[in-house]
Amino acid sequence: MASTLLALEADALVEWVTTHGGQAFHAKIIRSNVLERGVLDYDQMTSLPADLRAALVAELPILASAETTRTVSRDKTVKVLLQFPDRGGSVEMVHIPPPDKADTRGATLCVSTQVGCPVGCPFCASGIGGLERNLEAHEILEQFLIGRQVGPLRRAVVMGMGEPLLNMEALNTALAAVHDEMGLGARKITVSTVGFPDRLHKAARQKPRFELAISLHTADDPQRDNLVPAMKGVAIEDILAAGDDWFEQTGREITYEIALLGGENDTPWHAQRLAERLAGRRCMVNLIPWNPSPGMNFRRPEPGTPEAFRDDLIARGLVATVRWSRGLDDDAACGQLRQRVKQG
Ligand code: SAH
Ligand code: SF4
């Protein structure tokens, strides 16, 4: 299988360059052009010798992915479907500009970590068909590079397709480059996970370069078993304990996410139960009203319900916000664009 520039580790790139007529320091120049300056075309790297440039163009593509579909919604949210011709599969990447046009701080980028997802949450299009494969570190990294080409980035969220904790090694490698070479700070990256406790305890001890969001969805154990099938039997208490451990280890507050499903987990009883279980913790709660996906047996919450749920949490001492999804006119929820392209 042909390699790509980003798939080569530092030593391997030096070797490639020196066996193609360049010198070791050219490897650094190439990498800094791509990662620090965002140059994705060797012909623009004019400080490289012409022969080396020609070899790079002919033999070592920078990116492994090819863009197959791009949609731009009315609010300028850009969704890109990336295909990986060599290793197979496709994932989504979403570039979300700030809601206020006068805000020039750049967009939020949403990236994927797996092709498909093995967790199988019944309300999420990414889980349809299960897991195809984990993404490699460079396949995660290049989404950041492509995203930055769409427009400047303020922050990134690992909330696209896949469960990040099940592909942590590749994600950590990618985020190291994003942090050290692309210059996006740890506070500006949020990883969202369903929160496998053992993996969270481990990740908390690996000097994480990101903020953490845990998709809790409900404070009721039997209901969570249904909403997050791959975690059936894992007690919510153990997830919260892992979250507490994360806070102790890193000193950073966690966000708990609830995908609000009309009539399922958005009732006053659910708000009360959630407030009771999160009481005394320094954390945030993000309420995400469900985005309808074809063929799924859920409804959006009734108008006003998300806000009432939020106010209930706030009245009980929590910090809570409602996050309305952007780009709603086309396949807003994660995994929907891929499904539509597959079907159509
Ligand atoms: N697998 C990880 C990250 C990807 S999903 C996780 O589950 O956390 C990112 C967030 O989007 C999760 O909180 C998930 O529950 C939510 N989500 C998925 N599909 C959704 C939909 N159709 N509407 C609203 N939120 C959705
Ligand atoms: Fe996977 Fe997250 Fe979707 Fe659940 S919500 S199926 S864990 S991507």
CSV table of C-alpha atoms and ligand atoms in Angstrom, one decimal:
chain,number,residue,atom,x,y,z
A,1,MET,CA,0.0,0.0,0.0
A,2,ALA,CA,1.4,3.4,-1.0
A,3,SER,CA,2.3,5.6,1.9
A,4,THR,CA,1.5,9.2,2.4
A,5,LEU,CA,3.5,12.0,3.9
A,6,LEU,CA,1.5,12.2,7.1
A,7,ALA,CA,1.6,8.5,7.6
A,8,LEU,CA,5.5,8.6,7.9
A,9,GLU,CA,7.0,9.1,11.3
A,10,ALA,CA,9.8,11.6,11.7
A,11,ASP,CA,12.6,9.0,11.1
A,12,ALA,CA,10.9,7.4,8.2
A,13,LEU,CA,10.4,10.8,6.5
A,14,VAL,CA,14.1,11.6,6.9
A,15,GLU,CA,14.9,8.3,5.3
A,16,TRP,CA,12.5,8.9,2.4
A,17,VAL,CA,13.9,12.3,1.8
A,18,THR,CA,17.5,11.2,1.9
A,19,THR,CA,16.9,8.3,-0.5
A,20,HIS,CA,15.2,10.7,-2.9
A,21,GLY,CA,18.1,13.1,-3.2
A,22,GLY,CA,17.3,15.5,-0.4
A,23,GLN,CA,18.9,16.1,3.0
A,24,ALA,CA,17.7,15.4,6.5
A,25,PHE,CA,16.7,19.0,7.2
A,26,HIS,CA,14.4,19.0,4.3
A,27,ALA,CA,12.1,16.6,6.2
A,28,LYS,CA,11.5,19.3,8.8
A,29,ILE,CA,10.8,21.9,6.2
A,30,ILE,CA,8.2,19.7,4.5
A,31,ARG,CA,6.5,18.9,7.8
A,32,SER,CA,6.4,22.5,9.0
A,33,ASN,CA,5.0,23.7,5.7
A,34,VAL,CA,2.2,21.2,5.9
A,35,LEU,CA,1.4,21.3,9.6
A,36,GLU,CA,2.4,24.8,10.8
A,37,ARG,CA,1.7,26.8,7.6
A,38,GLY,CA,-1.1,24.6,6.1
A,39,VAL,CA,0.6,24.3,2.7
A,40,LEU,CA,-0.9,21.2,1.1
A,41,ASP,CA,0.9,21.5,-2.3
A,42,TYR,CA,4.5,20.6,-2.7
A,43,ASP,CA,4.9,23.0,-5.6
A,44,GLN,CA,4.5,25.9,-3.2
A,45,MET,CA,7.4,24.6,-1.1
A,46,THR,CA,9.9,26.6,-3.1
A,47,SER,CA,12.8,26.3,-0.6
A,48,LEU,CA,13.0,22.5,-1.5
A,49,PRO,CA,15.3,21.4,-4.3
A,50,ALA,CA,13.4,20.9,-7.6
A,51,ASP,CA,14.3,17.2,-7.9
A,52,LEU,CA,13.1,16.4,-4.4
A,53,ARG,CA,9.9,18.3,-5.1
A,54,ALA,CA,9.3,16.4,-8.2
A,55,ALA,CA,9.8,13.1,-6.4
A,56,LEU,CA,7.4,14.1,-3.6
A,57,VAL,CA,4.8,15.1,-6.1
A,58,ALA,CA,5.2,11.8,-8.0
A,59,GLU,CA,5.5,9.4,-5.1
A,60,LEU,CA,4.3,10.7,-1.7
A,61,PRO,CA,0.9,12.2,-1.6
A,62,ILE,CA,0.4,14.5,1.4
A,63,LEU,CA,-3.1,13.2,2.3
A,64,ALA,CA,-4.6,9.7,2.2
A,65,SER,CA,-8.2,10.9,1.7
A,66,ALA,CA,-10.2,12.2,-1.2
A,67,GLU,CA,-13.1,14.5,-0.8
A,68,THR,CA,-16.3,12.9,-2.3
A,69,THR,CA,-19.1,15.2,-1.2
A,70,ARG,CA,-19.3,18.7,0.2
A,71,THR,CA,-22.5,20.4,1.4
A,72,VAL,CA,-22.8,24.0,2.6
A,73,SER,CA,-25.9,24.8,4.6
A,74,ARG,CA,-27.7,28.2,4.9
A,75,ASP,CA,-25.8,29.0,8.0
A,76,LYS,CA,-22.5,28.3,6.2
A,77,THR,CA,-21.8,25.0,8.0
A,78,VAL,CA,-19.7,23.0,5.7
A,79,LYS,CA,-19.9,19.2,5.7
A,80,VAL,CA,-17.2,17.2,3.9
A,81,LEU,CA,-17.4,13.5,3.2
A,82,LEU,CA,-13.8,12.1,3.0
A,83,GLN,CA,-13.1,8.7,1.4
A,84,PHE,CA,-10.0,6.7,2.0
A,85,PRO,CA,-9.3,4.9,-1.3
A,86,ASP,CA,-6.3,2.8,0.0
A,87,ARG,CA,-7.7,1.4,3.3
A,88,GLY,CA,-11.4,1.9,2.6
A,89,GLY,CA,-14.3,3.6,4.2
A,90,SER,CA,-15.4,7.2,4.5
A,91,VAL,CA,-16.0,9.6,7.4
A,92,GLU,CA,-17.5,13.0,7.9
A,93,MET,CA,-15.8,16.3,8.9
A,94,VAL,CA,-17.9,19.4,9.7
A,95,HIS,CA,-16.7,23.0,9.7
A,96,ILE,CA,-19.1,25.2,11.8
A,97,PRO,CA,-18.5,29.0,11.6
A,98,PRO,CA,-19.5,31.1,14.6
A,99,PRO,CA,-23.3,32.0,14.6
A,100,ASP,CA,-22.5,35.7,14.7
A,101,LYS,CA,-21.1,36.8,11.4
A,102,ALA,CA,-19.1,39.6,13.1
A,103,ASP,CA,-17.3,37.1,15.2
A,104,THR,CA,-13.9,36.6,13.5
A,105,ARG,CA,-12.4,34.0,15.9
A,106,GLY,CA,-12.8,31.1,13.5
A,107,ALA,CA,-14.9,28.0,13.2
A,108,THR,CA,-15.4,24.9,15.3
A,109,LEU,CA,-14.3,21.7,13.5
A,110,CYS,CA,-15.9,18.4,14.2
A,111,VAL,CA,-13.8,15.3,13.3
A,112,SER,CA,-14.2,11.5,13.3
A,113,THR,CA,-12.1,8.8,14.8
A,114,GLN,CA,-13.6,5.6,13.3
A,115,VAL,CA,-15.4,4.4,10.1
A,116,GLY,CA,-18.8,3.6,11.6
A,117,CYS,CA,-19.1,3.0,15.3
A,118,PRO,CA,-19.4,-0.2,17.4
A,119,VAL,CA,-21.5,1.3,20.2
A,120,GLY,CA,-24.8,1.2,18.4
A,121,CYS,CA,-26.8,4.0,20.1
A,122,PRO,CA,-30.2,3.6,18.5
A,123,PHE,CA,-30.7,7.4,17.9
A,124,CYS,CA,-27.4,7.9,16.1
A,125,ALA,CA,-26.7,7.4,12.3
A,126,SER,CA,-23.0,6.7,12.9
A,127,GLY,CA,-23.8,3.4,14.6
A,128,ILE,CA,-25.8,2.0,11.7
A,129,GLY,CA,-23.9,-1.0,10.3
A,130,GLY,CA,-21.5,-1.1,13.2
A,131,LEU,CA,-17.8,-0.5,13.0
A,132,GLU,CA,-15.9,-0.8,9.7
A,133,ARG,CA,-12.5,0.0,11.1
A,134,ASN,CA,-10.5,2.4,13.3
A,135,LEU,CA,-8.9,5.4,11.6
A,136,GLU,CA,-5.1,5.7,11.6
A,137,ALA,CA,-3.5,8.6,13.4
A,138,HIS,CA,-2.7,10.4,10.1
A,139,GLU,CA,-6.3,9.9,8.9
A,140,ILE,CA,-7.5,11.7,12.0
A,141,LEU,CA,-4.8,14.4,11.7
A,142,GLU,CA,-5.6,15.2,8.0
A,143,GLN,CA,-9.2,16.1,8.9
A,144,PHE,CA,-7.7,19.0,10.9
A,145,LEU,CA,-5.6,20.1,7.9
A,146,ILE,CA,-8.5,19.9,5.5
A,147,GLY,CA,-10.8,21.7,8.0
A,148,ARG,CA,-8.3,24.5,8.3
A,149,GLN,CA,-8.3,24.9,4.6
A,150,VAL,CA,-12.1,25.4,4.6
A,151,GLY,CA,-11.5,28.4,7.0
A,152,PRO,CA,-9.6,29.4,10.2
A,153,LEU,CA,-10.3,27.3,13.2
A,154,ARG,CA,-11.0,28.5,16.7
A,155,ARG,CA,-11.6,25.1,18.3
A,156,ALA,CA,-12.2,21.4,17.5
A,157,VAL,CA,-14.6,18.8,18.8
A,158,VAL,CA,-14.0,15.0,18.4
A,159,MET,CA,-17.7,14.4,18.0
A,160,GLY,CA,-18.0,13.0,14.5
A,161,MET,CA,-18.3,9.4,13.6
A,162,GLY,CA,-16.9,6.8,16.1
A,163,GLU,CA,-16.1,6.3,19.7
A,164,PRO,CA,-12.8,8.0,20.6
A,165,LEU,CA,-12.0,6.0,23.6
A,166,LEU,CA,-11.9,2.8,21.5
A,167,ASN,CA,-9.2,4.3,19.3
A,168,MET,CA,-7.2,6.3,21.8
A,169,GLU,CA,-3.7,5.6,20.7
A,170,ALA,CA,-4.3,6.9,17.2
A,171,LEU,CA,-6.2,9.9,18.6
A,172,ASN,CA,-3.4,10.8,21.0
A,173,THR,CA,-0.9,10.6,18.2
A,174,ALA,CA,-3.0,12.9,16.0
A,175,LEU,CA,-3.7,15.3,18.8
A,176,ALA,CA,0.0,15.6,19.7
A,177,ALA,CA,0.6,16.9,16.2
A,178,VAL,CA,-2.5,19.1,16.3
A,179,HIS,CA,-1.2,20.6,19.5
A,180,ASP,CA,2.5,20.8,19.0
A,181,GLU,CA,2.7,21.5,15.3
A,182,MET,CA,-0.7,23.0,14.2
A,183,GLY,CA,-0.8,25.1,17.4
A,184,LEU,CA,-4.4,24.3,18.5
A,185,GLY,CA,-4.2,24.2,22.4
A,186,ALA,CA,-5.5,21.5,24.6
A,187,ARG,CA,-8.2,23.8,26.0
A,188,LYS,CA,-9.5,24.2,22.5
A,189,ILE,CA,-10.1,20.6,21.8
A,190,THR,CA,-13.0,18.6,23.3
A,191,VAL,CA,-13.3,14.8,23.0
A,192,SER,CA,-16.8,13.3,23.4
A,193,THR,CA,-17.1,9.8,24.6
A,194,VAL,CA,-19.7,7.3,26.0
A,195,GLY,CA,-17.3,7.0,28.9
A,196,PHE,CA,-16.0,3.4,29.3
A,197,PRO,CA,-14.7,3.7,32.9
A,198,ASP,CA,-11.5,1.7,32.6
A,199,ARG,CA,-10.5,3.5,29.5
A,200,LEU,CA,-11.3,6.9,31.1
A,201,HIS,CA,-9.2,6.1,34.2
A,202,LYS,CA,-6.3,5.2,31.9
A,203,ALA,CA,-6.7,8.2,29.6
A,204,ALA,CA,-6.8,10.6,32.6
A,205,ARG,CA,-3.2,9.4,33.4
A,206,GLN,CA,-1.8,10.0,29.9
A,207,LYS,CA,-1.5,13.8,30.2
A,208,PRO,CA,-4.6,14.3,27.9
A,209,ARG,CA,-4.3,17.1,25.4
A,210,PHE,CA,-8.1,17.8,25.4
A,211,GLU,CA,-11.2,18.7,27.4
A,212,LEU,CA,-13.6,15.8,28.1
A,213,ALA,CA,-17.3,15.5,27.4
A,214,ILE,CA,-19.2,12.3,28.5
A,215,SER,CA,-22.4,11.3,26.7
A,216,LEU,CA,-24.5,10.3,29.6
A,217,HIS,CA,-28.0,10.7,28.1
A,218,THR,CA,-29.8,9.7,31.2
A,219,ALA,CA,-29.3,9.1,35.0
A,220,ASP,CA,-31.5,6.0,34.8
A,221,ASP,CA,-29.4,2.8,34.6
A,222,PRO,CA,-31.9,0.6,32.7
A,223,GLN,CA,-32.6,3.4,30.2
A,224,ARG,CA,-28.9,3.9,29.6
A,225,ASP,CA,-28.5,0.2,28.9
A,226,ASN,CA,-30.9,0.7,26.0
A,227,LEU,CA,-29.5,4.1,24.7
A,228,VAL,CA,-25.8,3.0,24.8
A,229,PRO,CA,-26.0,-0.7,24.0
A,230,ALA,CA,-22.2,-1.5,24.0
A,231,MET,CA,-22.1,-0.3,27.7
A,232,LYS,CA,-25.0,-2.5,28.8
A,233,GLY,CA,-24.4,-3.5,32.5
A,234,VAL,CA,-21.9,-0.7,33.2
A,235,ALA,CA,-23.3,1.2,36.2
A,236,ILE,CA,-23.8,5.0,35.8
A,237,GLU,CA,-22.1,5.3,39.2
A,238,ASP,CA,-18.9,3.9,37.7
A,239,ILE,CA,-19.0,6.3,34.8
A,240,LEU,CA,-19.5,9.2,37.2
A,241,ALA,CA,-16.6,7.9,39.4
A,242,ALA,CA,-14.4,7.8,36.4
A,243,GLY,CA,-15.4,11.4,35.6
A,244,ASP,CA,-14.6,12.4,39.1
A,245,ASP,CA,-11.2,10.7,38.8
A,246,TRP,CA,-10.6,12.7,35.5
A,247,PHE,CA,-11.3,15.9,37.3
A,248,GLU,CA,-8.9,15.0,40.1
A,249,GLN,CA,-6.2,14.0,37.7
A,250,THR,CA,-6.4,16.9,35.3
A,251,GLY,CA,-8.1,19.7,37.2
A,252,ARG,CA,-10.5,20.2,34.3
A,253,GLU,CA,-14.2,20.2,34.5
A,254,ILE,CA,-16.2,17.7,32.5
A,255,THR,CA,-19.2,18.3,30.3
A,256,TYR,CA,-22.0,15.8,30.5
A,257,GLU,CA,-24.0,15.5,27.3
A,258,ILE,CA,-27.6,14.5,27.0
A,259,ALA,CA,-29.1,13.8,23.6
A,260,LEU,CA,-32.7,14.9,24.4
A,261,LEU,CA,-35.2,12.4,22.9
A,262,GLY,CA,-38.8,13.6,22.9
A,263,GLY,CA,-40.8,11.7,25.6
A,264,GLU,CA,-37.9,9.4,26.4
A,265,ASN,CA,-35.4,11.2,28.5
A,266,ASP,CA,-36.6,14.8,28.6
A,267,THR,CA,-39.3,14.6,31.3
A,268,PRO,CA,-39.1,16.5,34.6
A,269,TRP,CA,-38.5,13.2,36.3
A,270,HIS,CA,-35.4,12.7,34.2
A,271,ALA,CA,-34.2,16.2,35.0
A,272,GLN,CA,-34.7,15.7,38.7
A,273,ARG,CA,-32.9,12.3,38.7
A,274,LEU,CA,-30.0,13.8,36.7
A,275,ALA,CA,-29.6,16.7,39.1
A,276,GLU,CA,-29.6,14.4,42.1
A,277,ARG,CA,-26.9,12.2,40.6
A,278,LEU,CA,-24.7,15.1,39.5
A,279,ALA,CA,-25.2,17.0,42.7
A,280,GLY,CA,-22.0,18.4,44.3
A,281,ARG,CA,-19.9,17.9,41.2
A,282,ARG,CA,-18.2,20.7,39.4
A,283,CYS,CA,-19.4,20.1,35.8
A,284,MET,CA,-21.4,21.4,32.9
A,285,VAL,CA,-24.5,19.8,31.3
A,286,ASN,CA,-25.0,20.2,27.6
A,287,LEU,CA,-28.5,19.3,26.3
A,288,ILE,CA,-28.6,18.4,22.6
A,289,PRO,CA,-32.1,18.2,21.2
A,290,TRP,CA,-32.2,15.1,19.0
A,291,ASN,CA,-31.7,15.7,15.2
A,292,PRO,CA,-34.1,13.4,13.3
A,293,SER,CA,-32.5,10.7,11.2
A,294,PRO,CA,-34.4,8.7,8.6
A,295,GLY,CA,-35.9,5.4,9.9
A,296,MET,CA,-35.3,6.1,13.6
A,297,ASN,CA,-38.1,5.7,16.1
A,298,PHE,CA,-37.5,8.8,18.1
A,299,ARG,CA,-38.9,12.3,18.1
A,300,ARG,CA,-37.5,15.8,18.7
A,301,PRO,CA,-38.4,17.2,22.1
A,302,GLU,CA,-41.6,19.4,22.1
A,303,PRO,CA,-40.9,23.1,21.7
A,304,GLY,CA,-39.8,24.6,25.1
A,305,THR,CA,-39.0,21.2,26.6
A,306,PRO,CA,-35.2,21.5,26.3
A,307,GLU,CA,-35.3,25.0,27.9
A,308,ALA,CA,-37.6,23.8,30.7
A,309,PHE,CA,-35.2,20.8,31.3
A,310,ARG,CA,-32.3,23.2,31.4
A,311,ASP,CA,-34.0,25.6,33.9
A,312,ASP,CA,-34.9,22.6,36.1
A,313,LEU,CA,-31.2,21.7,36.3
A,314,ILE,CA,-30.2,25.2,37.0
A,315,ALA,CA,-32.8,25.6,39.7
A,316,ARG,CA,-31.3,22.5,41.3
A,317,GLY,CA,-27.8,24.0,41.3
A,318,LEU,CA,-26.2,22.7,38.0
A,319,VAL,CA,-24.7,24.6,35.1
A,320,ALA,CA,-26.6,23.7,32.0
A,321,THR,CA,-27.0,24.9,28.4
A,322,VAL,CA,-29.1,23.8,25.4
A,323,ARG,CA,-27.1,23.2,22.2
A,324,TRP,CA,-29.1,23.5,19.1
A,325,SER,CA,-27.3,21.9,16.2
A,326,ARG,CA,-26.1,23.9,13.3
A,327,GLY,CA,-26.5,23.1,9.6
A,328,LEU,CA,-29.9,21.6,10.2
A,329,ASP,CA,-31.0,21.9,6.6
A,330,ASP,CA,-28.8,19.1,5.5
A,331,ASP,CA,-28.0,15.9,7.5
A,332,ALA,CA,-27.0,17.8,10.6
A,333,ALA,CA,-26.5,14.8,12.9
A,334,CYS,CA,-23.3,12.9,12.8
A,335,GLY,CA,-23.2,10.1,10.3
A,336,GLN,CA,-26.2,11.3,8.4
A,337,LEU,CA,-24.4,12.5,5.4
A,338,ARG,CA,-22.5,9.2,5.0
A,339,GLN,CA,-25.8,7.3,5.2
A,340,ARG,CA,-27.5,9.5,2.6
A,341,VAL,CA,-24.6,9.1,0.2
A,342,LYS,CA,-24.6,5.4,0.8
A,343,GLN,CA,-28.3,5.1,0.1
A,344,GLY,CA,-28.4,7.5,-2.8
B,1,SAH,N1,-19.1,8.5,20.2
B,1,SAH,C1,-19.0,9.7,20.9
B,1,SAH,C2,-18.7,10.9,20.0
B,1,SAH,C3,-19.5,11.1,18.8
B,1,SAH,S1,-21.2,11.4,19.0
B,1,SAH,C4,-20.1,10.0,21.8
B,1,SAH,O1,-21.2,9.3,21.6
B,1,SAH,O2,-20.0,10.8,22.7
B,1,SAH,C5,-21.2,13.1,19.6
B,1,SAH,C6,-22.5,13.5,20.3
B,1,SAH,O3,-23.6,13.6,19.4
B,1,SAH,C7,-22.9,12.5,21.4
B,1,SAH,O4,-23.3,13.1,22.6
B,1,SAH,C8,-24.1,11.8,20.7
B,1,SAH,O5,-25.0,11.3,21.6
B,1,SAH,C9,-24.7,12.9,19.9
B,1,SAH,N2,-25.6,12.5,18.9
B,1,SAH,C10,-25.5,11.5,18.0
B,1,SAH,N3,-26.5,11.5,17.1
B,1,SAH,C11,-27.3,12.5,17.5
B,1,SAH,C12,-28.5,13.0,16.9
B,1,SAH,N4,-29.1,12.4,15.9
B,1,SAH,N5,-29.1,14.1,17.5
B,1,SAH,C13,-28.5,14.7,18.6
B,1,SAH,N6,-27.3,14.3,19.1
B,1,SAH,C14,-26.7,13.2,18.6
B,2,SF4,FE1,-21.2,5.8,18.4
B,2,SF4,FE2,-21.4,8.1,19.7
B,2,SF4,FE3,-23.1,7.5,17.7
B,2,SF4,FE4,-23.2,6.2,20.1
B,2,SF4,S1,-23.6,8.4,19.7
B,2,SF4,S2,-23.3,5.2,18.0
B,2,SF4,S3,-21.1,6.1,20.6
B,2,SF4,S4,-20.9,7.8,17.5
